[in-house]
Short mmCIF file of C-alpha atoms and ligand atoms in Angstrom, two decimals:
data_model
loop_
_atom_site.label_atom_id
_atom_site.label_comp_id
_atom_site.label_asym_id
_atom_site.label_seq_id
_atom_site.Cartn_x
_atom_site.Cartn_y
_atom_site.Cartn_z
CA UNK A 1 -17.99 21.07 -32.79
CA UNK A 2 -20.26 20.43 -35.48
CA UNK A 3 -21.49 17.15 -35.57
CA UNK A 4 -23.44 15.49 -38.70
CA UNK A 5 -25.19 11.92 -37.33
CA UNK A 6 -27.94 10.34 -38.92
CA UNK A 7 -31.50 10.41 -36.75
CA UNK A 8 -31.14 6.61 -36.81
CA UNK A 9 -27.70 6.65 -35.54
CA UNK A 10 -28.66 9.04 -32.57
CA UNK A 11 -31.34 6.40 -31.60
CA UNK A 12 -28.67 4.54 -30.19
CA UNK A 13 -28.39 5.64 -26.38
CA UNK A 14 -24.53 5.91 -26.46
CA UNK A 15 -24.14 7.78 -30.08
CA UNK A 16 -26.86 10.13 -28.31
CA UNK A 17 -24.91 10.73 -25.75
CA UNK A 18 -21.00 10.95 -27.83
CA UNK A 19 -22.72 13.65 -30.09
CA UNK A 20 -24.13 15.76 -27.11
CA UNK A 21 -20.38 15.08 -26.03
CA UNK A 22 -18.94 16.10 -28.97
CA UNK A 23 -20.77 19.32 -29.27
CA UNK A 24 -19.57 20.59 -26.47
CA UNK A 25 -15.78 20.80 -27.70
CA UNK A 26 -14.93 23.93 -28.98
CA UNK A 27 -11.70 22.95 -30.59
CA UNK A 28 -9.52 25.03 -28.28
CA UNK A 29 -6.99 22.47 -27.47
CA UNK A 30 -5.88 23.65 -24.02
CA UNK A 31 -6.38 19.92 -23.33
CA UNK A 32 -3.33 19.23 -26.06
CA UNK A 33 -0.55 20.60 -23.28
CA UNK A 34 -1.66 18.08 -19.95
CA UNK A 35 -2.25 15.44 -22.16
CA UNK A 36 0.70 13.19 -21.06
CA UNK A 37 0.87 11.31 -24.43
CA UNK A 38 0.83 14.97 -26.32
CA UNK A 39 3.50 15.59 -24.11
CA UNK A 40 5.72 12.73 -24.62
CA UNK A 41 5.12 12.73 -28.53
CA UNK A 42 4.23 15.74 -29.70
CA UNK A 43 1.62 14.68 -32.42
CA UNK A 44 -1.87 16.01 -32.48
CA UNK A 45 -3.17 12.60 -33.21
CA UNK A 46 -1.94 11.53 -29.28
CA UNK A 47 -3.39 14.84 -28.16
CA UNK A 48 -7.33 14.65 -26.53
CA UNK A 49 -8.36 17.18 -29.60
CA UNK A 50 -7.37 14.74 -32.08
CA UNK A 51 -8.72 12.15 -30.50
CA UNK A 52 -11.98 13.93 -30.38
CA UNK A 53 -11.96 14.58 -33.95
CA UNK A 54 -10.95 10.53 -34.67
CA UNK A 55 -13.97 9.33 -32.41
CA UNK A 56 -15.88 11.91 -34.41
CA UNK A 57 -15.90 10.92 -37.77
CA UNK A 58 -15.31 6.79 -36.91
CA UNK A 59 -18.95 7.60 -35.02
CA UNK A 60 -20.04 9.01 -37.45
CA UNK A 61 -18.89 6.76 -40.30
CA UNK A 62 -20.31 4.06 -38.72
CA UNK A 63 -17.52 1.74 -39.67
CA UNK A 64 -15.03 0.02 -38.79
CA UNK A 65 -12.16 2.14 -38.01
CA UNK A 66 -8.25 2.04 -39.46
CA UNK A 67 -5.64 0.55 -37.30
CA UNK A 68 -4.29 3.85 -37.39
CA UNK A 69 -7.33 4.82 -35.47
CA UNK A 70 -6.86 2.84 -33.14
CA UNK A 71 -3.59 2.88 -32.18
CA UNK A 72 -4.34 6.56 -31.51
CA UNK A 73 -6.94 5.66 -29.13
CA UNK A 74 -5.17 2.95 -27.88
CA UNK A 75 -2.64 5.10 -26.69
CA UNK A 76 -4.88 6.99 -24.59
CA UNK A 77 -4.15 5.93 -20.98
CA UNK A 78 -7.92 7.57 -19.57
CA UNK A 79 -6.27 9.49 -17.58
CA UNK A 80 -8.54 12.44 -16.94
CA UNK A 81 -5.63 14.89 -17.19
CA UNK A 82 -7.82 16.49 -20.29
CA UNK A 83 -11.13 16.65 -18.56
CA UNK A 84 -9.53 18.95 -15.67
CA UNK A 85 -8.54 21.33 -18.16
CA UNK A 86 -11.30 21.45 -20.37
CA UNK A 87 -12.83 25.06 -19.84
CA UNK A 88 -15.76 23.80 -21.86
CA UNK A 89 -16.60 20.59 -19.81
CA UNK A 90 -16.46 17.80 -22.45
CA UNK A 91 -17.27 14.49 -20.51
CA UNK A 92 -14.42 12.87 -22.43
CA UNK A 93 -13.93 9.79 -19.98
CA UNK A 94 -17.72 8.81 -21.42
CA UNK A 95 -16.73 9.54 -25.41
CA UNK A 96 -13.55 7.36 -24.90
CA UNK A 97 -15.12 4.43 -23.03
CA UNK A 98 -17.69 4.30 -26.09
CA UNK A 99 -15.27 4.90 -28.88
CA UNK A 100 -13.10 1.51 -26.59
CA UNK A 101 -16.10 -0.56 -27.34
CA UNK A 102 -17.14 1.03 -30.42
CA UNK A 103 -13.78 -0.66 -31.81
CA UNK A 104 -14.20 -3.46 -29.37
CA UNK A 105 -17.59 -4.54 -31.64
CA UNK A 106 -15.86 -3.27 -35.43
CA UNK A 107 -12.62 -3.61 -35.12
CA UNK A 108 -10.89 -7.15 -36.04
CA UNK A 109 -7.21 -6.50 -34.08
CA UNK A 110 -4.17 -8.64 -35.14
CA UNK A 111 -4.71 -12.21 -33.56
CA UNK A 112 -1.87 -11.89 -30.81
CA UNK A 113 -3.50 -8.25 -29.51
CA UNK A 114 -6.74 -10.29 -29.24
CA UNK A 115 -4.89 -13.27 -27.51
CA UNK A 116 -3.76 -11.09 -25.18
CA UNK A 117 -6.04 -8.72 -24.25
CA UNK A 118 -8.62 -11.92 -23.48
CA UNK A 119 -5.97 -13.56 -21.24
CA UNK A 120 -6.11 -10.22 -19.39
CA UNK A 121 -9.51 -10.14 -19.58
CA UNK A 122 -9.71 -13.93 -17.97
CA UNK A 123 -7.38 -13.63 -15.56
CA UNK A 124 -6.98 -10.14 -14.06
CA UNK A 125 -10.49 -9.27 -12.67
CA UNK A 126 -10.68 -12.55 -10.69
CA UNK A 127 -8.18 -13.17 -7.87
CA UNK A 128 -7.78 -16.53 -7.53
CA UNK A 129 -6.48 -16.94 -11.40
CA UNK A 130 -4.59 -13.93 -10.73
CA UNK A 131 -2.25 -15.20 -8.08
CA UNK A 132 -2.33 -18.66 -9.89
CA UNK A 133 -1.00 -16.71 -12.67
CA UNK A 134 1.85 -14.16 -10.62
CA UNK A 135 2.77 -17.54 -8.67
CA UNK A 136 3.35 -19.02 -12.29
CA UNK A 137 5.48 -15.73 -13.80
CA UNK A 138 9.03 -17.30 -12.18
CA UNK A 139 8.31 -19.58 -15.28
CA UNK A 140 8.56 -17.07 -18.06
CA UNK A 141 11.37 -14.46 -16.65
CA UNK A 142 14.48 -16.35 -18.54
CA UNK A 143 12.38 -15.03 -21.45
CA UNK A 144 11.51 -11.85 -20.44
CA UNK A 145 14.68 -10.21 -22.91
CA UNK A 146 13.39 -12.67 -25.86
CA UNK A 147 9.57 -11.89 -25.88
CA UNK A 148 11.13 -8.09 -25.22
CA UNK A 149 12.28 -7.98 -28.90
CA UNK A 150 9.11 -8.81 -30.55
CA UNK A 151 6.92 -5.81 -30.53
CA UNK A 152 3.57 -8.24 -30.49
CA UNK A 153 4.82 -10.09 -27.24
CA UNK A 154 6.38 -7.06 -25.22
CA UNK A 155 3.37 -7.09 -23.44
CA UNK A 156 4.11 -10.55 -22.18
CA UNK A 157 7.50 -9.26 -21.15
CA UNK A 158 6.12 -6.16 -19.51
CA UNK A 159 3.49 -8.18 -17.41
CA UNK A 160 6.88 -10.50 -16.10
CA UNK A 161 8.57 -7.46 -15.09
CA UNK A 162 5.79 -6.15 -13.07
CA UNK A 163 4.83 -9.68 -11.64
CA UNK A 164 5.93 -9.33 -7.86
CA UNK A 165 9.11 -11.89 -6.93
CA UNK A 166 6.86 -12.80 -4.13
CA UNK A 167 3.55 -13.33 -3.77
CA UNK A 168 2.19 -12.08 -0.06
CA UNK A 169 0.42 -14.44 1.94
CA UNK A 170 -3.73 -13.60 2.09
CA UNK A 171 -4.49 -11.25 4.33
CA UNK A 172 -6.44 -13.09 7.43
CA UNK A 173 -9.03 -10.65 8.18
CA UNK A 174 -12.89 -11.20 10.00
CA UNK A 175 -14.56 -9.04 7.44
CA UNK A 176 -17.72 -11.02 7.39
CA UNK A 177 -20.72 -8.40 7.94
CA UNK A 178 -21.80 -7.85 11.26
CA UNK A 179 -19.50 -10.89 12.47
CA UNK A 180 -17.86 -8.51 14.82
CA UNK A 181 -18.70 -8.64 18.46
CA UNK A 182 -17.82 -5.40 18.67
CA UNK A 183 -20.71 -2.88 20.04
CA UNK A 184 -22.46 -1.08 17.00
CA UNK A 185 -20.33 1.31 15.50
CA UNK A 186 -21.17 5.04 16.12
CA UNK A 187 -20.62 6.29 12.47
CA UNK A 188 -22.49 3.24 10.93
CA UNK A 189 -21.64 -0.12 8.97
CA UNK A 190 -19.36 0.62 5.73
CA UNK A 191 -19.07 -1.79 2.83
CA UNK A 192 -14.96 -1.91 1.71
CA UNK A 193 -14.64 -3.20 -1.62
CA UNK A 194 -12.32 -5.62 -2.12
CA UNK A 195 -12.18 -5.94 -5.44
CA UNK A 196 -9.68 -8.46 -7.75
CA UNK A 197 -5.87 -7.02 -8.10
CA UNK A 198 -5.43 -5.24 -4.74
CA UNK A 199 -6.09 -7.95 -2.50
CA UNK A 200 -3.67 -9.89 -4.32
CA UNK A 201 -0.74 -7.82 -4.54
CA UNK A 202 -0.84 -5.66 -1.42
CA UNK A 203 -3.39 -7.00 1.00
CA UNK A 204 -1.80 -4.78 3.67
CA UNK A 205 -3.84 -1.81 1.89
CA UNK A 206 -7.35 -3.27 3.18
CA UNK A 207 -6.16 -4.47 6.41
CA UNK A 208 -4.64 -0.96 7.45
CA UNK A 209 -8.54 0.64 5.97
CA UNK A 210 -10.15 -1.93 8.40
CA UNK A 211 -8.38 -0.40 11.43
CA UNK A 212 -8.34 2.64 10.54
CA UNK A 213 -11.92 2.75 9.86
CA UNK A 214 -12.57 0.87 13.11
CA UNK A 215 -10.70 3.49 14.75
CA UNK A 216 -12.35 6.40 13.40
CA UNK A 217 -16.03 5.15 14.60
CA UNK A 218 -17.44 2.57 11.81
CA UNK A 219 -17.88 -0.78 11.34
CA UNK A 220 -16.38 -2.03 8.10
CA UNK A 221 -17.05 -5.16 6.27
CA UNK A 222 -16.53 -6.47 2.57
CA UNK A 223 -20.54 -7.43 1.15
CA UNK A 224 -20.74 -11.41 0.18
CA UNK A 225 -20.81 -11.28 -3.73
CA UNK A 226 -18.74 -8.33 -4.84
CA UNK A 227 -15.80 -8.56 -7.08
CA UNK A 228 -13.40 -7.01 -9.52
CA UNK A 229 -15.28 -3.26 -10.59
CA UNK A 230 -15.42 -3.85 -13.95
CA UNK A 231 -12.56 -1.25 -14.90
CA UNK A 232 -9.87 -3.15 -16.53
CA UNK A 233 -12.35 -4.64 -18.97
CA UNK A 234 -14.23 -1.00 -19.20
CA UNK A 235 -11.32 0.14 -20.23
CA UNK A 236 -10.43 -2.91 -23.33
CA UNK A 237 -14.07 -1.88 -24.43
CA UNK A 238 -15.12 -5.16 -23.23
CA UNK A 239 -18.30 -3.16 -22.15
CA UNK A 240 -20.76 -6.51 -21.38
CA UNK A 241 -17.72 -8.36 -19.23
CA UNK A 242 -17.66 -4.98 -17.60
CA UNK A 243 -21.51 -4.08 -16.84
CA UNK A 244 -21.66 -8.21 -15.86
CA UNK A 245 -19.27 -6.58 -13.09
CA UNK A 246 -20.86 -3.84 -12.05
CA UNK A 247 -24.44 -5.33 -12.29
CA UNK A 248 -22.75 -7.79 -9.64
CA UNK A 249 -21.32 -5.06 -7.62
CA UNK A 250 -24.87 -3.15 -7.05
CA UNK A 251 -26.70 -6.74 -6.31
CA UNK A 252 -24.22 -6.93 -3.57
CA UNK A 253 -24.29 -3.96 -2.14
CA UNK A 254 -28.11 -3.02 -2.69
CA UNK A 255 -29.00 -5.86 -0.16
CA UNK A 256 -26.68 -4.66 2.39
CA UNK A 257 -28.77 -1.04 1.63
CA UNK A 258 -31.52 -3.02 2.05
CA UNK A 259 -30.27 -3.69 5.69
CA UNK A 260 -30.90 -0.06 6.38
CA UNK A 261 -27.96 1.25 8.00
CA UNK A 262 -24.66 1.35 5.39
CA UNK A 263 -23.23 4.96 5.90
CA UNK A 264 -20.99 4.41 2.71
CA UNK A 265 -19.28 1.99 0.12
CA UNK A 266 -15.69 3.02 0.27
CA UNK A 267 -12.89 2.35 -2.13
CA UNK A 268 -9.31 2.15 -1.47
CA UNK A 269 -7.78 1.85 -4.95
CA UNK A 270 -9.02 5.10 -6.57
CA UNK A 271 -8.72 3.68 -10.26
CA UNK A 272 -11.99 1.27 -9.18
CA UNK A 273 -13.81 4.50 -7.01
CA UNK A 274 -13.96 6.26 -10.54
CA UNK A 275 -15.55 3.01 -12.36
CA UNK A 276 -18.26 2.63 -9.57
CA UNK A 277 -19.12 6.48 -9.58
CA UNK A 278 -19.91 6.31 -12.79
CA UNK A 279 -22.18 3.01 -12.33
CA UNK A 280 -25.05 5.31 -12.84
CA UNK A 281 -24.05 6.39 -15.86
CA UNK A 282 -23.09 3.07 -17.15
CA UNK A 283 -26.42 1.01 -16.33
CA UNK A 284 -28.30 3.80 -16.74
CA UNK A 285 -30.24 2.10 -20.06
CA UNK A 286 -30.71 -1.08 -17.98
CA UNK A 287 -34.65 -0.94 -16.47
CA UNK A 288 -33.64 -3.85 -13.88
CA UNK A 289 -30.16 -2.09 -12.56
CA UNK A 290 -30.61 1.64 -13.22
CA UNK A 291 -31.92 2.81 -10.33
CA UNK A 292 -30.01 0.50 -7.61
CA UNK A 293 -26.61 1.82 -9.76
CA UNK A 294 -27.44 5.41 -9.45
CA UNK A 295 -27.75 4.69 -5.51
CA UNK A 296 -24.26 2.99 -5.19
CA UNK A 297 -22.61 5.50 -7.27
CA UNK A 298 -23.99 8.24 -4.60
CA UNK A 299 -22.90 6.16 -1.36
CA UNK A 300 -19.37 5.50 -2.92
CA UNK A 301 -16.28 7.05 -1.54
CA UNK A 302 -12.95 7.13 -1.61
CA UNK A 303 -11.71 6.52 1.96
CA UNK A 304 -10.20 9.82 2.32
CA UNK A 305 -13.53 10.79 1.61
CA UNK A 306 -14.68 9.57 4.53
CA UNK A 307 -12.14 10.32 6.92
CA UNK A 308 -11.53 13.51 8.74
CA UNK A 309 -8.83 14.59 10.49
CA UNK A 310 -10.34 15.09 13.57
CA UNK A 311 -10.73 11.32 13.31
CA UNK A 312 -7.19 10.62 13.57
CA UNK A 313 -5.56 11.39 16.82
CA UNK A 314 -2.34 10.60 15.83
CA UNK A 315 -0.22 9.09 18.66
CA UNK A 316 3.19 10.61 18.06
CA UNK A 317 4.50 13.34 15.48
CA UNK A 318 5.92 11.56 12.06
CA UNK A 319 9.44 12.99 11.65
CA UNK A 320 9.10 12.25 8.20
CA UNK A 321 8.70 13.89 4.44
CA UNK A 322 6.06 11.98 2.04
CA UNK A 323 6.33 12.56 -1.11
CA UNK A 324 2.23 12.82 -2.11
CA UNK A 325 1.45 11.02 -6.03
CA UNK A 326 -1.97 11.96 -6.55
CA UNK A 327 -3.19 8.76 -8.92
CA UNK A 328 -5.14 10.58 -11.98
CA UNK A 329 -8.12 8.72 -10.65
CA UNK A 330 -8.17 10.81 -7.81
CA UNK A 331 -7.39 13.62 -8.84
CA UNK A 332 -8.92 14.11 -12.51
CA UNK A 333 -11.48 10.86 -12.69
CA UNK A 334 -12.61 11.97 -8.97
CA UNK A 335 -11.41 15.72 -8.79
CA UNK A 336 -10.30 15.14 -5.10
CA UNK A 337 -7.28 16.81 -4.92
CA UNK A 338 -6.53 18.18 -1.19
CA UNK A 339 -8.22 15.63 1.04
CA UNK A 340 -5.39 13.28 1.02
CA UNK A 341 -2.67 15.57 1.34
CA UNK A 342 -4.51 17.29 4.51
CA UNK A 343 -5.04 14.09 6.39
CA UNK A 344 -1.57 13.15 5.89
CA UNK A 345 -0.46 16.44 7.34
CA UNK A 346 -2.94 16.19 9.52
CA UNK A 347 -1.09 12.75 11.09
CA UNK A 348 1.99 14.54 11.37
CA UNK A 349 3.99 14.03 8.14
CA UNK A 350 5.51 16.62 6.11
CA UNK A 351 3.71 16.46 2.90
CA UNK A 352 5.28 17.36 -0.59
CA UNK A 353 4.22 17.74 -4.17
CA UNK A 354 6.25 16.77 -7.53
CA UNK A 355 6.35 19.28 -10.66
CA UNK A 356 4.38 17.89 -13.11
CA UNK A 357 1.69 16.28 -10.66
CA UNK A 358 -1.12 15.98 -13.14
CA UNK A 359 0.58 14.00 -15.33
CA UNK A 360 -0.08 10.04 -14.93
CA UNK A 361 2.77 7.64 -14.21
CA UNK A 362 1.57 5.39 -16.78
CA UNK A 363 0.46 2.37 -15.01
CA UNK A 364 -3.55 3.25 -15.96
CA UNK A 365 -4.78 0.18 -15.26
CA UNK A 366 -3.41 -2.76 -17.95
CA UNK A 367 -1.78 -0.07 -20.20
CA UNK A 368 1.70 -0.39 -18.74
CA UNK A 369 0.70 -4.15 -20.18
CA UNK A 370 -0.42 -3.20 -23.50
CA UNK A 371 1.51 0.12 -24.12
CA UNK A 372 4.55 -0.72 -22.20
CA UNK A 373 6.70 1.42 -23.95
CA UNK A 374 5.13 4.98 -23.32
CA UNK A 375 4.41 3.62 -20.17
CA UNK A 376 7.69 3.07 -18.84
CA UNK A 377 8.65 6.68 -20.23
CA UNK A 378 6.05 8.12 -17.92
CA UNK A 379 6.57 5.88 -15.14
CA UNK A 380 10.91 6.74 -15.18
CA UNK A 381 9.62 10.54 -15.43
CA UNK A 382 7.34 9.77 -12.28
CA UNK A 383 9.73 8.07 -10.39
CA UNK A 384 12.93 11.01 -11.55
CA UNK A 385 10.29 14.05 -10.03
CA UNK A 386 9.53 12.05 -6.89
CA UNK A 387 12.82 11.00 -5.85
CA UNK A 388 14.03 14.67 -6.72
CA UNK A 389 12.32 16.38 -3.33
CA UNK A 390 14.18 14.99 -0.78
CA UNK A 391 11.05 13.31 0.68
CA UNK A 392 12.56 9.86 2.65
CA UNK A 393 9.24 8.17 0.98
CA UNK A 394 5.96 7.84 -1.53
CA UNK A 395 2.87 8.07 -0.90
CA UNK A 396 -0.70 7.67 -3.12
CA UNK A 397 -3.83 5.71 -3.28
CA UNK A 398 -4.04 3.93 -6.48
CA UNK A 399 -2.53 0.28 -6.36
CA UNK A 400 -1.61 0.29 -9.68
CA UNK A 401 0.53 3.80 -9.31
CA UNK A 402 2.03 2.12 -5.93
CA UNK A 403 3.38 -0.97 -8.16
CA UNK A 404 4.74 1.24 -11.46
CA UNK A 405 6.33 3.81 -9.13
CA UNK A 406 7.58 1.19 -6.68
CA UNK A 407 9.37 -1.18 -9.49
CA UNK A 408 11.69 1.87 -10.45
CA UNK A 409 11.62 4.12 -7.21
CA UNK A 410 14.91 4.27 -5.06
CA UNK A 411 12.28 5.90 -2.34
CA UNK A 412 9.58 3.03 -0.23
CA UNK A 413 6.35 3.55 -1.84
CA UNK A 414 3.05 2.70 0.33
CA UNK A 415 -0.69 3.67 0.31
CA UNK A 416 -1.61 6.55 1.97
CA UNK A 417 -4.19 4.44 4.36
CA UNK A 418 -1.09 2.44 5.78
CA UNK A 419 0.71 5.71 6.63
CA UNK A 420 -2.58 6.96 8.53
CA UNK A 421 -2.91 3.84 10.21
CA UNK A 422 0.39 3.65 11.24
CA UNK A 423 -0.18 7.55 12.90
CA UNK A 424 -3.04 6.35 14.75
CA UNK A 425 -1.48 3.16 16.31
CA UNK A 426 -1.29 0.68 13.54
CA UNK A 427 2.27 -1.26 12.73
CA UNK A 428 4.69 0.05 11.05
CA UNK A 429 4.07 -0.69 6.78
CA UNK A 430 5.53 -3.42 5.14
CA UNK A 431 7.97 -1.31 3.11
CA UNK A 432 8.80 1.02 5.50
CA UNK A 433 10.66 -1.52 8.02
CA UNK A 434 14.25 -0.31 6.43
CA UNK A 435 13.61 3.27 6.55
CA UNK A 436 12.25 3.02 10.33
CA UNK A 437 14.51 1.11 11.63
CA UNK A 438 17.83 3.09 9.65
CA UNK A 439 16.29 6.08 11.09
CA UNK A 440 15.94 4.62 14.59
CA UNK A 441 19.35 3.45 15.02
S1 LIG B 1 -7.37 10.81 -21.04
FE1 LIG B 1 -5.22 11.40 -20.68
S2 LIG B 1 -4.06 10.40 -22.34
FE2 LIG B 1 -6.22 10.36 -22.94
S3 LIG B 1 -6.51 12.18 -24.16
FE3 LIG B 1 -7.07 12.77 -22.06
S4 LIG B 1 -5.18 13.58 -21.16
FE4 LIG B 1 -4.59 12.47 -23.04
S1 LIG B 2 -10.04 21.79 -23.92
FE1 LIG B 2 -12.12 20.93 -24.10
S2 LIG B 2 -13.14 22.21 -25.62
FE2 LIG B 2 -10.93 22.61 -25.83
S3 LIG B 2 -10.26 21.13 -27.42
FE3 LIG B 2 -9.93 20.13 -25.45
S4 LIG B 2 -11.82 18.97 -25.12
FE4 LIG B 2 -12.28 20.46 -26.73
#
């Protein structure tokens, strides 16, 4: 694609880089048919070559761009789906995350958007407000069909419905570094993140990585002073809230490198594993982070990364069918596609794969907040090719798939770490207790 910048525009480090990104696109549009929003509407606008072409000239223009801009882009859930298809190898994830703040810094949005996307922006990335907050939604659900009617406060209503009716209790776990008596893992010490939202909604996720991580040979631990990755407010365009979070995130984990002996950072909600692979990228202009970022980004892995299968010993065959979801973090933001799908079968289950498996369920972070509407079209779609394959449950590793799936899936939906666990000697998951014990008795 032809670009036509200004040589003072392309002294600015992130234009630099959108133009070099922007060349690359050939125009060919086999993006346009795995682009779930092309898909669901049709319009070359919601499709990644129109959104190439919109970034393009508001770049270019160097102004600020028209709402109807921007609710193109909005619309966008960063899925990935178009950078697996892309014959031509456009880094889109980078040209969308700078067109986000691009109209983060130009853009004035309608005062409610703004209200709302700071709330999420306060509250979200730091656990403690978060579960003040879900503890406080029982408050606002006699409204939830009100707010629902006004388009500017459906994303109050959508937040409600995906508030959990219960809050689970925080998980009690010595994750303290080195506070283990334990002897010295063989495989090394490994840093878990624990990030903001997780921890909150489904603690079981980290405790069944601890075990399993124990049992396979390391030694993990969470590192004193990490946080929330920085995603959710990457992905507003809130781009110095986010950088704050990574720049906290490598402080953290560079001492524990310091240490010497930390075989890996590993991530259990693959939305966040994308963000801090690309820390490299992000801090990349910052003298005083650049280096240490590019070094996390290298250790980080998902933690079927990490595991093999040879690791897993299960104790007893698993007489039952998963149904795999691979989150589009995984498998587009992270390409890995067969890892988790041969551990599980590796632990005994009998491992199935929905039509349409590249296309996202629509949870992407806050979008099924912001965008509820397409979101709950792709999350019903999700849920309707999952429960069609006969599978007795769901499986992924994304906690924000596992809660849009989950709040309209007849089938239990759990992480895949809590189904490896359980093979190798862990307890039965939280959500599986009906299924086990109907299938027991
Ligand atoms: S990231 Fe996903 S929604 Fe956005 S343009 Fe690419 S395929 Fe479409
Ligand atoms: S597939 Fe790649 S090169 Fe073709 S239009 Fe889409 S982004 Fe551009």
């Amino acid at each position: 694609m032809q670009t036509n910048f200004t040589p003072d525009q392309l002294k600015d480090p992130a234009t630099a880089n959108s133009e070099k990104t922007l060349r690359n696109c050939v125009h060919c549009g086999f993006c346009t048919a795995t682009c779930p929003t092309y898909v669901l509407l049709g319009d070359e606008l919601d499709s990644p070559r129109g959104r190439i072409y919109m970034i393009k000239d508001m770049l270019e223009k160097g102004k600020a761009p028209s709402s109807k801009v921007v609710k193109h882009l909005d619309r966008c859930l960063s899925c990935l789906s178009c950078m697996t298809t892309c014959p031509s190898g456009v880094n889109y994830m980078h040209l969308i995350d700078h067109a986000r703040s691009y109209v983060e810094d130009h853009y004035k949005r309608p005062l409610l958007d703004r209200m709302i996307r700071q709330i999420l922006a306060f509250i979200v990335p730091h656990p403690k407000r978060f579960r003040f907050a879900m503890r406080l939604a029982f408050l606002g659900r006699p409204f939830r069909k009100l707010l629902n009617r006004f388009a500017g406060l459906r994303p109050l209503a959508a937040m409600l419905d995906l508030a959990p009716r219960k809050i689970p209790a925080r998980a009690s776990l010595d994750t303290s570094p080195n506070a283990a008596a334990a002897p010295k893992a063989a495989k090394g010490r490994v840093a878990i993140l624990q990030g903001c939202a997780e921890p909150v909604l489904k603690p079981e996720y980290q405790a069944a990585a601890f075990r399993l991580l124990e049992r396979a040979g390391y030694e993990p631990f969470y590192a004193k002073g990490e946080g929330c990755c920085g995603a959710l407010t990457h992905h507003m365009g809130k781009e110095e809230q986010s950088l704050n979070a990574a720049r906290q995130n490598v402080k953290a984990w560079t001492r524990e490198l310091q240490k010497g002996d930390l075989a890996a950072i590993v991530v259990t909600a693959s939305g966040c594993g994308t963000t801090i692979k690309d820390y490299g990228f992000m801090l990349r202009s910052d003298p005083e982070f650049a280096e240490d970022a590019a070094r996390v980004s290298a250790l980080t892995k998902d933690i079927t990364e990490l595991l093999e299968v040879a690791d897993l010993k299960p104790r007893k065959p698993q007489n039952y069918t998963v149904a795999y979801h691979p989150a589009c973090s995984m498998q587009h933001g992270q390409q890995i596609k067969e890892k988790p799908k041969a551990l599980l079968a590796g632990a005994g289950f009998n491992v199935v794969v929905p039509d349409e498996a590249h296309l996202c369920c629509g949870s992407a972070g806050v979008y099924n907040i912001l965008q509820s509407e397409l979101a709950q079209k792709l999350g019903d779609r999700k849920a309707e090719k999952l429960g069609s394959l006969g599978a007795d449950l769901i499986a992924t590793g994304n906690v924000g798939c596992a809660v849009q799936i989950d709040s309209r899936s007849a089938l239990p939906v759990v992480h895949t770490v809590e189904l490896l666990d359980w093979a190798t000697g862990g307890p039965t998951p939280k959500n599986l207790s009906d299924l086990v014990s109907r299938s027991t008795s």
